[in-house]
GROMACS .gro file of C-alpha atoms in nm:
model
  461
    1MET     CA    1   1.709   0.432  -2.451
    2ALA     CA    2   1.373   0.586  -2.466
    3ASP     CA    3   1.317   0.958  -2.518
    4LYS     CA    4   1.266   1.140  -2.194
    5THR     CA    5   1.208   1.503  -2.090
    6PRO     CA    6   1.539   1.700  -2.169
    7ALA     CA    7   1.730   1.832  -1.868
    8GLY     CA    8   1.875   2.186  -1.884
    9GLU     CA    9   2.243   2.158  -1.971
   10THR     CA   10   2.369   2.245  -2.305
   11PRO     CA   11   2.480   1.912  -2.466
   12PRO     CA   12   2.837   1.881  -2.632
   13ALA     CA   13   2.854   1.885  -3.027
   14THR     CA   14   3.010   1.538  -3.028
   15ILE     CA   15   3.096   1.248  -2.809
   16GLY     CA   16   3.382   1.062  -2.972
   17LYS     CA   17   3.280   1.001  -3.329
   18TYR     CA   18   2.895   1.039  -3.245
   19GLN     CA   19   2.721   1.366  -3.341
   20VAL     CA   20   2.504   1.477  -3.039
   21LEU     CA   21   2.150   1.567  -3.129
   22ARG     CA   22   2.011   1.639  -2.799
   23GLN     CA   23   1.991   1.527  -2.446
   24ILE     CA   24   1.715   1.287  -2.370
   25GLY     CA   25   1.765   1.178  -2.002
   26LYS     CA   26   1.948   1.244  -1.683
   27GLY     CA   27   2.004   1.054  -1.377
   28ALA     CA   28   2.217   1.047  -1.057
   29THR     CA   29   2.509   0.889  -1.213
   30ALA     CA   30   2.480   0.945  -1.606
   31ILE     CA   31   2.349   1.161  -1.872
   32VAL     CA   32   2.191   1.005  -2.184
   33TYR     CA   33   2.222   1.182  -2.529
   34LEU     CA   34   2.050   1.100  -2.861
   35ALA     CA   35   2.334   1.094  -3.118
   36ARG     CA   36   2.399   0.989  -3.475
   37ASP     CA   37   2.648   0.716  -3.578
   38PRO     CA   38   2.839   0.864  -3.881
   39ASP     CA   39   2.947   0.517  -3.989
   40SER     CA   40   2.582   0.362  -4.018
   41ASN     CA   41   2.394   0.698  -4.016
   42THR     CA   42   2.161   0.565  -3.751
   43GLU     CA   43   2.037   0.712  -3.420
   44VAL     CA   44   2.200   0.586  -3.105
   45ALA     CA   45   2.173   0.652  -2.736
   46VAL     CA   46   2.496   0.754  -2.572
   47LYS     CA   47   2.523   0.715  -2.188
   48VAL     CA   48   2.791   0.925  -2.042
   49ILE     CA   49   2.937   0.879  -1.708
   50SER     CA   50   3.155   1.164  -1.565
   51LEU     CA   51   3.459   1.049  -1.359
   52SER     CA   52   3.584   1.406  -1.281
   53GLY     CA   53   3.458   1.608  -0.977
   54SER     CA   54   3.386   1.310  -0.768
   55ASN     CA   55   3.562   1.168  -0.470
   56ALA     CA   56   3.764   0.863  -0.531
   57ALA     CA   57   3.540   0.605  -0.376
   58ARG     CA   58   3.232   0.737  -0.594
   59SER     CA   59   3.460   0.735  -0.909
   60ARG     CA   60   3.558   0.384  -0.832
   61ARG     CA   61   3.182   0.269  -0.793
   62LEU     CA   62   3.091   0.465  -1.101
   63LEU     CA   63   3.366   0.293  -1.298
   64ARG     CA   64   3.267  -0.045  -1.165
   65LEU     CA   65   2.891   0.013  -1.273
   66PHE     CA   66   3.006   0.113  -1.615
   67GLN     CA   67   3.234  -0.183  -1.663
   68THR     CA   68   2.969  -0.427  -1.561
   69GLU     CA   69   2.690  -0.260  -1.781
   70SER     CA   70   2.922  -0.245  -2.088
   71ARG     CA   71   3.071  -0.591  -2.033
   72VAL     CA   72   2.745  -0.756  -1.976
   73GLY     CA   73   2.558  -0.558  -2.250
   74LEU     CA   74   2.818  -0.645  -2.512
   75ARG     CA   75   2.764  -1.011  -2.440
   76LEU     CA   76   2.390  -1.006  -2.452
   77GLU     CA   77   2.220  -1.040  -2.797
   78HIS     CA   78   1.831  -1.055  -2.763
   79PRO     CA   79   1.542  -0.878  -2.924
   80ASN     CA   80   1.399  -0.788  -2.578
   81ILE     CA   81   1.730  -0.653  -2.425
   82VAL     CA   82   1.873  -0.311  -2.533
   83LYS     CA   83   2.180  -0.374  -2.753
   84VAL     CA   84   2.515  -0.242  -2.645
   85HIS     CA   85   2.732  -0.135  -2.949
   86GLU     CA   86   3.050   0.011  -2.779
   87LYS     CA   87   3.206   0.123  -2.476
   88VAL     CA   88   3.470   0.385  -2.436
   89LEU     CA   89   3.690   0.478  -2.122
   90GLU     CA   90   3.866   0.799  -2.103
   91LYS     CA   91   4.054   0.987  -1.847
   92ASP     CA   92   3.763   1.203  -1.705
   93ARG     CA   93   3.457   1.025  -1.847
   94ALA     CA   94   3.322   0.684  -1.975
   95TYR     CA   95   3.033   0.633  -2.214
   96ILE     CA   96   2.829   0.347  -2.352
   97VAL     CA   97   2.672   0.349  -2.707
   98MET     CA   98   2.342   0.163  -2.726
   99GLU     CA   99   2.050   0.120  -2.957
  100TYR     CA  100   1.803   0.388  -2.942
  101ILE     CA  101   1.449   0.276  -2.845
  102GLU     CA  102   1.190   0.536  -2.959
  103GLY     CA  103   0.914   0.491  -2.696
  104LYS     CA  104   0.849   0.511  -2.329
  105ALA     CA  105   0.970   0.338  -2.012
  106LEU     CA  106   0.713   0.112  -1.853
  107ASP     CA  107   0.685   0.321  -1.536
  108GLN     CA  108   0.459   0.553  -1.758
  109PHE     CA  109   0.199   0.290  -1.735
  110VAL     CA  110   0.187   0.188  -1.361
  111GLY     CA  111  -0.066   0.455  -1.262
  112ILE     CA  112  -0.431   0.343  -1.204
  113ASP     CA  113  -0.543   0.595  -1.477
  114ARG     CA  114  -0.281   0.495  -1.730
  115LEU     CA  115  -0.289   0.118  -1.721
  116LEU     CA  116  -0.234  -0.081  -2.042
  117PRO     CA  117  -0.482  -0.314  -2.204
  118MET     CA  118  -0.471  -0.665  -2.025
  119HIS     CA  119  -0.332  -0.852  -2.332
  120ARG     CA  120  -0.066  -0.592  -2.390
  121VAL     CA  121   0.051  -0.642  -2.016
  122VAL     CA  122   0.058  -1.019  -2.048
  123SER     CA  123   0.255  -0.994  -2.390
  124ILE     CA  124   0.512  -0.759  -2.238
  125ILE     CA  125   0.585  -0.954  -1.932
  126PHE     CA  126   0.585  -1.281  -2.145
  127LYS     CA  127   0.858  -1.140  -2.347
  128CYS     CA  128   1.045  -1.009  -2.041
  129CYS     CA  129   1.034  -1.364  -1.901
  130LEU     CA  130   1.217  -1.506  -2.207
  131ALA     CA  131   1.468  -1.222  -2.205
  132LEU     CA  132   1.559  -1.289  -1.848
  133ASP     CA  133   1.576  -1.658  -1.914
  134TYR     CA  134   1.823  -1.594  -2.204
  135ALA     CA  135   2.039  -1.351  -1.977
  136TYR     CA  136   2.056  -1.606  -1.704
  137ARG     CA  137   2.170  -1.858  -1.948
  138GLN     CA  138   2.441  -1.616  -2.046
  139GLY     CA  139   2.552  -1.590  -1.669
  140VAL     CA  140   2.367  -1.270  -1.582
  141VAL     CA  141   2.125  -1.186  -1.313
  142HIS     CA  142   1.985  -0.813  -1.371
  143ARG     CA  143   1.914  -0.753  -0.991
  144ASP     CA  144   1.720  -0.414  -1.056
  145ILE     CA  145   1.420  -0.528  -1.268
  146LYS     CA  146   1.166  -0.233  -1.227
  147PRO     CA  147   0.931  -0.053  -1.465
  148ALA     CA  148   1.181   0.232  -1.529
  149ASN     CA  149   1.416  -0.023  -1.651
  150ILE     CA  150   1.194  -0.172  -1.920
  151LEU     CA  151   1.144   0.042  -2.224
  152ILE     CA  152   0.845  -0.016  -2.463
  153ASP     CA  153   0.904   0.043  -2.850
  154SER     CA  154   0.649   0.165  -3.089
  155GLU     CA  155   0.544  -0.191  -3.170
  156ASN     CA  156   0.484  -0.284  -2.803
  157ASN     CA  157   0.805  -0.487  -2.764
  158PRO     CA  158   0.978  -0.446  -2.422
  159LYS     CA  159   1.357  -0.373  -2.399
  160ILE     CA  160   1.519  -0.445  -2.075
  161THR     CA  161   1.808  -0.203  -2.002
  162ASP     CA  162   2.039  -0.073  -1.745
  163PHE     CA  163   2.249  -0.369  -1.633
  164GLY     CA  164   2.471  -0.154  -1.427
  165LEU     CA  165   2.376  -0.349  -1.115
  166ALA     CA  166   2.391  -0.694  -1.284
  167LEU     CA  167   2.546  -0.991  -1.108
  168ASP     CA  168   2.781  -1.148  -1.366
  169LEU     CA  169   2.809  -1.503  -1.294
  170GLN     CA  170   3.062  -1.583  -1.545
  171PRO     CA  171   3.373  -1.361  -1.405
  172ARG     CA  172   3.680  -1.341  -1.614
  173GLU     CA  173   4.040  -1.362  -1.493
  174GLY     CA  174   4.125  -1.066  -1.269
  175ARG     CA  175   3.762  -0.957  -1.230
  176ASP     CA  176   3.525  -1.027  -0.951
  177SER     CA  177   3.147  -1.123  -0.998
  178THR     CA  178   3.038  -0.762  -0.937
  179PHE     CA  179   2.854  -0.862  -0.632
  180ILE     CA  180   2.739  -0.548  -0.453
  181MET     CA  181   2.537  -0.584  -0.123
  182GLY     CA  182   2.193  -0.421  -0.105
  183VAL     CA  183   2.154  -0.309  -0.456
  184GLY     CA  184   1.818  -0.280  -0.627
  185SER     CA  185   1.467  -0.086  -0.578
  186PRO     CA  186   1.313  -0.178  -0.249
  187ALA     CA  187   0.961  -0.217  -0.365
  188TYR     CA  188   1.087  -0.469  -0.629
  189MET     CA  189   1.332  -0.662  -0.431
  190SER     CA  190   1.292  -1.020  -0.348
  191PRO     CA  191   1.309  -1.153  -0.001
  192GLU     CA  192   1.637  -1.303  -0.059
  193GLN     CA  193   1.781  -0.984  -0.204
  194ILE     CA  194   1.665  -0.785   0.100
  195LYS     CA  195   1.838  -1.047   0.318
  196ALA     CA  196   2.153  -1.016   0.105
  197TYR     CA  197   2.157  -1.397   0.030
  198PRO     CA  198   2.328  -1.521  -0.281
  199LEU     CA  199   2.124  -1.455  -0.590
  200ASN     CA  200   2.016  -1.637  -0.902
  201GLN     CA  201   1.760  -1.575  -1.171
  202LYS     CA  202   1.470  -1.622  -0.944
  203THR     CA  203   1.524  -1.281  -0.792
  204ASP     CA  204   1.458  -1.125  -1.129
  205LEU     CA  205   1.146  -1.324  -1.168
  206TYR     CA  206   1.012  -1.224  -0.830
  207SER     CA  207   1.068  -0.861  -0.938
  208LEU     CA  208   0.898  -0.924  -1.271
  209GLY     CA  209   0.595  -1.076  -1.078
  210VAL     CA  210   0.580  -0.735  -0.876
  211ILE     CA  211   0.572  -0.546  -1.213
  212LEU     CA  212   0.290  -0.771  -1.353
  213PHE     CA  213   0.091  -0.723  -1.036
  214GLN     CA  214   0.138  -0.332  -1.058
  215LEU     CA  215   0.047  -0.324  -1.434
  216LEU     CA  216  -0.264  -0.516  -1.372
  217THR     CA  217  -0.393  -0.328  -1.059
  218GLY     CA  218  -0.223   0.017  -1.055
  219ARG     CA  219  -0.065  -0.041  -0.726
  220LEU     CA  220   0.228  -0.231  -0.568
  221PRO     CA  221   0.162  -0.556  -0.374
  222PHE     CA  222   0.341  -0.431  -0.070
  223ARG     CA  223   0.345  -0.057   0.037
  224ALA     CA  224   0.438   0.131   0.333
  225LYS     CA  225   0.547   0.483   0.428
  226LYS     CA  226   0.853   0.360   0.607
  227PRO     CA  227   1.127   0.130   0.450
  228ALA     CA  228   1.139  -0.085   0.763
  229THR     CA  229   0.775  -0.144   0.745
  230LEU     CA  230   0.791  -0.218   0.345
  231ILE     CA  231   1.073  -0.467   0.424
  232TYR     CA  232   0.871  -0.646   0.701
  233ARG     CA  233   0.571  -0.677   0.468
  234ILE     CA  234   0.782  -0.814   0.173
  235LEU     CA  235   0.941  -1.072   0.403
  236ASN     CA  236   0.628  -1.187   0.596
  237MET     CA  237   0.308  -1.107   0.429
  238ASP     CA  238   0.121  -1.307   0.162
  239THR     CA  239   0.084  -1.155  -0.188
  240PRO     CA  240  -0.259  -1.020  -0.230
  241SER     CA  241  -0.497  -1.165  -0.486
  242VAL     CA  242  -0.497  -0.960  -0.811
  243CYS     CA  243  -0.847  -1.094  -0.903
  244ALA     CA  244  -0.966  -0.980  -0.558
  245MET     CA  245  -0.856  -0.632  -0.655
  246ASN     CA  246  -0.968  -0.638  -1.008
  247PRO     CA  247  -1.263  -0.874  -1.059
  248ASN     CA  248  -1.228  -0.826  -1.437
  249LEU     CA  249  -0.904  -1.025  -1.460
  250PRO     CA  250  -0.902  -1.388  -1.552
  251ALA     CA  251  -0.875  -1.621  -1.264
  252GLY     CA  252  -0.567  -1.787  -1.407
  253LEU     CA  253  -0.349  -1.480  -1.343
  254ASP     CA  254  -0.361  -1.528  -0.968
  255PRO     CA  255  -0.170  -1.853  -0.936
  256VAL     CA  256   0.093  -1.720  -1.182
  257ILE     CA  257   0.170  -1.420  -0.979
  258GLN     CA  258   0.151  -1.605  -0.647
  259LYS     CA  259   0.409  -1.853  -0.782
  260ALA     CA  260   0.630  -1.562  -0.931
  261MET     CA  261   0.638  -1.394  -0.597
  262GLU     CA  262   0.674  -1.703  -0.373
  263LYS     CA  263   0.909  -1.630  -0.077
  264ASP     CA  264   1.020  -2.000  -0.082
  265LEU     CA  265   1.276  -2.016  -0.353
  266TYR     CA  266   1.189  -2.390  -0.424
  267SER     CA  267   0.827  -2.311  -0.485
  268ARG     CA  268   0.890  -2.002  -0.707
  269TYR     CA  269   0.938  -2.037  -1.086
  270GLN     CA  270   1.268  -2.209  -1.153
  271ASN     CA  271   1.335  -2.013  -1.487
  272GLY     CA  272   1.187  -1.746  -1.701
  273ALA     CA  273   1.079  -2.003  -1.958
  274ASP     CA  274   0.829  -2.167  -1.709
  275PHE     CA  275   0.695  -1.836  -1.608
  276ALA     CA  276   0.634  -1.756  -1.977
  277LYS     CA  277   0.471  -2.087  -2.044
  278ASP     CA  278   0.219  -2.025  -1.771
  279LEU     CA  279   0.153  -1.671  -1.888
  280SER     CA  280   0.097  -1.807  -2.238
  281ALA     CA  281  -0.186  -2.028  -2.106
  282VAL     CA  282  -0.354  -1.726  -1.945
  283ARG     CA  283  -0.340  -1.537  -2.271
  284TYR     CA  284  -0.610  -1.764  -2.414
  285GLN     CA  285  -0.838  -1.654  -2.125
  286ILE     CA  286  -0.797  -1.276  -2.232
  287LEU     CA  287  -1.015  -1.119  -2.499
  288LYS     CA  288  -0.831  -0.983  -2.787
  289ASP     CA  289  -1.038  -0.685  -2.805
  290ASP     CA  290  -0.974  -0.550  -2.467
  291ASP     CA  291  -0.836  -0.226  -2.643
  292VAL     CA  292  -1.224  -0.192  -2.712
  293ASP     CA  293  -1.287  -0.239  -2.333
  294GLU     CA  294  -1.036   0.052  -2.251
  295LYS     CA  295  -1.236   0.276  -2.463
  296GLU     CA  296  -1.549   0.160  -2.293
  297ASN     CA  297  -1.375   0.231  -1.962
  298GLU     CA  298  -1.298   0.583  -2.079
  299ALA     CA  299  -1.677   0.619  -2.155
  300ARG     CA  300  -1.774   0.485  -1.807
  301PHE     CA  301  -1.522   0.716  -1.641
  302GLN     CA  302  -1.694   1.009  -1.802
  303ARG     CA  303  -2.033   0.883  -1.691
  304LEU     CA  304  -1.918   0.818  -1.333
  305ARG     CA  305  -1.782   1.170  -1.325
  306LYS     CA  306  -2.125   1.307  -1.395
  307MET     CA  307  -2.286   1.111  -1.105
  308ASN     CA  308  -2.361   1.297  -0.778
  309PHE     CA  309  -2.200   0.997  -0.573
  310PHE     CA  310  -1.859   1.072  -0.720
  311VAL     CA  311  -1.880   1.455  -0.703
  312ASP     CA  312  -1.599   1.465  -0.430
  313PHE     CA  313  -1.379   1.200  -0.586
  314ASP     CA  314  -1.043   1.282  -0.750
  315ASP     CA  315  -1.005   1.166  -1.111
  316ILE     CA  316  -0.741   0.895  -1.001
  317GLU     CA  317  -0.997   0.777  -0.733
  318VAL     CA  318  -1.264   0.723  -0.999
  319TRP     CA  319  -1.023   0.540  -1.228
  320GLU     CA  320  -0.935   0.319  -0.927
  321THR     CA  321  -1.303   0.254  -0.876
  322LEU     CA  322  -1.345   0.138  -1.222
  323ARG     CA  323  -1.080  -0.121  -1.160
  324ILE     CA  324  -1.246  -0.274  -0.854
  325CYS     CA  325  -1.607  -0.264  -0.985
  326THR     CA  326  -1.820  -0.474  -1.226
  327TRP     CA  327  -2.081  -0.329  -1.448
  328ARG     CA  328  -2.394  -0.562  -1.421
  329GLN     CA  329  -2.731  -0.564  -1.587
  330PHE     CA  330  -3.040  -0.725  -1.436
  331PRO     CA  331  -3.380  -0.789  -1.571
  332GLU     CA  332  -3.688  -0.683  -1.398
  333LYS     CA  333  -3.783  -0.873  -1.080
  334SER     CA  334  -3.436  -0.993  -1.023
  335ILE     CA  335  -3.322  -1.035  -0.650
  336LEU     CA  336  -3.026  -0.831  -0.602
  337ILE     CA  337  -2.986  -0.879  -0.212
  338GLU     CA  338  -3.159  -1.133   0.000
  339GLU     CA  339  -3.242  -1.075   0.361
  340GLY     CA  340  -3.036  -1.305   0.597
  341GLU     CA  341  -2.735  -1.372   0.329
  342GLU     CA  342  -2.373  -1.267   0.401
  343GLY     CA  343  -2.204  -1.017   0.168
  344ARG     CA  344  -1.986  -0.709   0.175
  345ASN     CA  345  -2.024  -0.608  -0.188
  346PHE     CA  346  -2.241  -0.287  -0.247
  347GLY     CA  347  -2.342  -0.095  -0.556
  348ILE     CA  348  -2.472   0.218  -0.713
  349ILE     CA  349  -2.776   0.221  -0.934
  350PHE     CA  350  -2.699   0.359  -1.279
  351GLU     CA  351  -3.023   0.301  -1.443
  352GLY     CA  352  -3.348   0.166  -1.317
  353GLU     CA  353  -3.544   0.131  -0.994
  354VAL     CA  354  -3.503  -0.092  -0.674
  355GLU     CA  355  -3.734  -0.182  -0.411
  356VAL     CA  356  -3.602  -0.246  -0.065
  357SER     CA  357  -3.801  -0.441   0.195
  358CYS     CA  358  -3.771  -0.606   0.539
  359GLU     CA  359  -3.975  -0.901   0.669
  360GLY     CA  360  -4.187  -0.873   0.362
  361ARG     CA  361  -4.281  -0.512   0.416
  362ILE     CA  362  -4.171  -0.237   0.173
  363LEU     CA  363  -3.924   0.014   0.319
  364TYR     CA  364  -3.841   0.244   0.024
  365ARG     CA  365  -3.749   0.251  -0.328
  366LEU     CA  366  -3.423   0.382  -0.487
  367ASP     CA  367  -3.350   0.500  -0.833
  368ALA     CA  368  -3.053   0.607  -1.029
  369GLY     CA  369  -2.758   0.741  -0.828
  370GLU     CA  370  -2.864   0.569  -0.500
  371VAL     CA  371  -2.643   0.317  -0.311
  372LEU     CA  372  -2.767  -0.038  -0.237
  373GLY     CA  373  -2.596  -0.281   0.021
  374ASP     CA  374  -2.383  -0.020   0.200
  375LEU     CA  375  -2.475  -0.114   0.543
  376SER     CA  376  -2.334  -0.471   0.550
  377PHE     CA  377  -2.014  -0.306   0.404
  378LEU     CA  378  -1.997  -0.034   0.666
  379HIS     CA  379  -2.067  -0.270   0.965
  380PRO     CA  380  -1.748  -0.336   1.141
  381THR     CA  381  -1.840  -0.688   1.267
  382SER     CA  382  -2.128  -0.848   1.048
  383ALA     CA  383  -2.172  -0.867   0.692
  384ARG     CA  384  -2.536  -1.006   0.736
  385ARG     CA  385  -2.801  -0.851   0.502
  386HIS     CA  386  -3.113  -0.721   0.689
  387THR     CA  387  -3.311  -0.622   0.388
  388THR     CA  388  -3.410  -0.771   0.029
  389ALA     CA  389  -3.364  -0.568  -0.278
  390VAL     CA  390  -3.555  -0.641  -0.605
  391ALA     CA  391  -3.514  -0.484  -0.939
  392MET     CA  392  -3.851  -0.323  -1.038
  393THR     CA  393  -3.729  -0.233  -1.376
  394PRO     CA  394  -3.431  -0.348  -1.599
  395LEU     CA  395  -3.130  -0.236  -1.399
  396SER     CA  396  -2.784  -0.108  -1.472
  397TYR     CA  397  -2.578  -0.141  -1.165
  398LEU     CA  398  -2.220  -0.068  -1.067
  399GLU     CA  399  -2.121  -0.336  -0.808
  400ILE     CA  400  -1.829  -0.255  -0.577
  401ASN     CA  401  -1.628  -0.551  -0.460
  402GLY     CA  402  -1.578  -0.507  -0.090
  403ALA     CA  403  -1.268  -0.722  -0.056
  404ALA     CA  404  -1.111  -0.538  -0.353
  405LEU     CA  405  -1.189  -0.195  -0.197
  406GLU     CA  406  -1.029  -0.318   0.136
  407LEU     CA  407  -0.702  -0.385  -0.064
  408SER     CA  408  -0.717  -0.053  -0.268
  409SER     CA  409  -0.541   0.270  -0.173
  410GLU     CA  410  -0.616   0.429   0.161
  411GLU     CA  411  -0.724   0.755  -0.018
  412LEU     CA  412  -1.003   0.556  -0.194
  413GLN     CA  413  -1.114   0.363   0.115
  414ASP     CA  414  -1.143   0.687   0.318
  415ARG     CA  415  -1.338   0.845   0.025
  416PHE     CA  416  -1.578   0.562  -0.012
  417ASN     CA  417  -1.621   0.543   0.387
  418ASN     CA  418  -1.695   0.910   0.416
  419THR     CA  419  -1.928   0.920   0.131
  420LEU     CA  420  -2.127   0.611   0.229
  421LEU     CA  421  -2.134   0.740   0.583
  422ILE     CA  422  -2.295   1.081   0.479
  423ARG     CA  423  -2.551   0.892   0.268
  424VAL     CA  424  -2.660   0.664   0.553
  425LEU     CA  425  -2.696   0.948   0.773
  426ASP     CA  426  -2.895   1.156   0.522
  427ARG     CA  427  -3.118   0.840   0.491
  428LEU     CA  428  -3.157   0.819   0.859
  429ASN     CA  429  -3.263   1.182   0.890
  430ALA     CA  430  -3.522   1.128   0.612
  431PHE     CA  431  -3.668   0.802   0.783
  432ASN     CA  432  -3.696   1.027   1.107
  433ARG     CA  433  -3.889   1.288   0.924
  434GLN     CA  434  -4.109   1.011   0.765
  435LEU     CA  435  -4.169   0.852   1.104
  436ALA     CA  436  -4.248   1.195   1.263
  437ARG     CA  437  -4.535   1.248   1.019
  438SER     CA  438  -4.713   0.938   1.148
  439GLY     CA  439  -4.614   0.978   1.527
  440ALA     CA  440  -4.818   1.120   1.795
  441PRO     CA  441  -4.792   1.483   1.894
  442ALA     CA  442  -4.467   1.569   2.077
  443ALA     CA  443  -4.447   1.692   2.436
  444LYS     CA  444  -4.406   2.078   2.451
  445GLY     CA  445  -4.097   2.184   2.648
  446GLU     CA  446  -3.998   2.503   2.792
  447GLN     CA  447  -3.705   2.714   2.705
  448THR     CA  448  -3.453   2.802   2.965
  449THR     CA  449  -3.190   3.058   2.968
  450SER     CA  450  -2.902   2.822   3.042
  451ARG     CA  451  -2.649   2.763   2.782
  452THR     CA  452  -2.429   2.452   2.723
  453ILE     CA  453  -2.065   2.483   2.627
  454GLY     CA  454  -1.890   2.150   2.572
  455LYS     CA  455  -1.989   1.945   2.881
  456LEU     CA  456  -2.045   2.257   3.106
  457GLU     CA  457  -2.392   2.386   3.163
  458LEU     CA  458  -2.374   2.765   3.230
  459LEU     CA  459  -2.671   2.874   3.452
  460PRO     CA  460  -2.814   3.210   3.483
  461GLU     CA  461  -2.676   3.448   3.738
   0.00000   0.00000   0.00000
């Protein structure tokens, strides 16, 4: 088990023969302690389930989860599955002794500002594919694959844990197959799991596809505030394109995720080995030095933070912007936008100067910090360009993918829409002042003493 924030209770001195060092985790059904095995003088994780103080039904359910996790765990021997060493059942408690993983759970890396480098993500999921393939060949379907149940050790190796909800396809005499209706974490559940259909290894591969999507984009493929809406989307909506959401990803990732998350079981990966094989092909499209790219992203984040355009953006929104944008360089005289073409991408000038024209006549020039192409993005019905933009100097340009922004968080969409609208209105006001300087003198009106409140005009008494 990975080290977690300690909870407040004073731990016991020993659990069986194991010397307790400290508490490292606490959930709804169990407490996990770091302990020392006196026989091997190694650190282990001891997961303790209390069977006292609960009603009879809850105690039976906890005992059933314990028996499943321990029975399945003792049977599985794989480098990417947490090893179970021993199970002990006592009158008022039960505990499982497992290998201790010094690291973090994968849910620490799903935030848009904490995403792992791309090659590490692919490597982690590749190894999880093989681990799940092995587990299924041993007659085990996990049924609760999610980031919190995948631990990452100091050498970037994943370790799948928590088989308490597993489906054991090799029941022994006098035991059932531990089939429990409706188990799992909703956002990661496959369509067949939601429908309570019979399950096989394909449900775990679907969940792994969801995790891959989340690790690459910083968001879940299907989101909703209400559980019923989430379920509807999982059952009925197509999986979004990860490459549309993050243009920096290799194109080969899209078909892999689409196949892993197929709603049709016959079209989904048949086993983890096939999933892993396709991922291995994508690995060759990924630069090995994307750790360097992450350092550059950190530098770019700091640069964006200093730009006036992003002054009202939260840090998390700036990080999300980095995932949907492309940094581009253009030589002098490059055409950036051409009048009459279609396009919803827009951008922010980082360095350089751009001339904007219409019908061969100069409208204005833009320099660092200004936005280009925003009108076609904001227009609700037309993506037609009505101006031409040409780089007047070598240009450094942050291009925002319009399609990716439409798939991003609602908070980021609102922030961009509001910021762009304010800038369009400011530009319109500047145009009005410029036109006024070359216009004819205005008519001089006369002030009246009437006042207007809302739509009511108040006349003098």
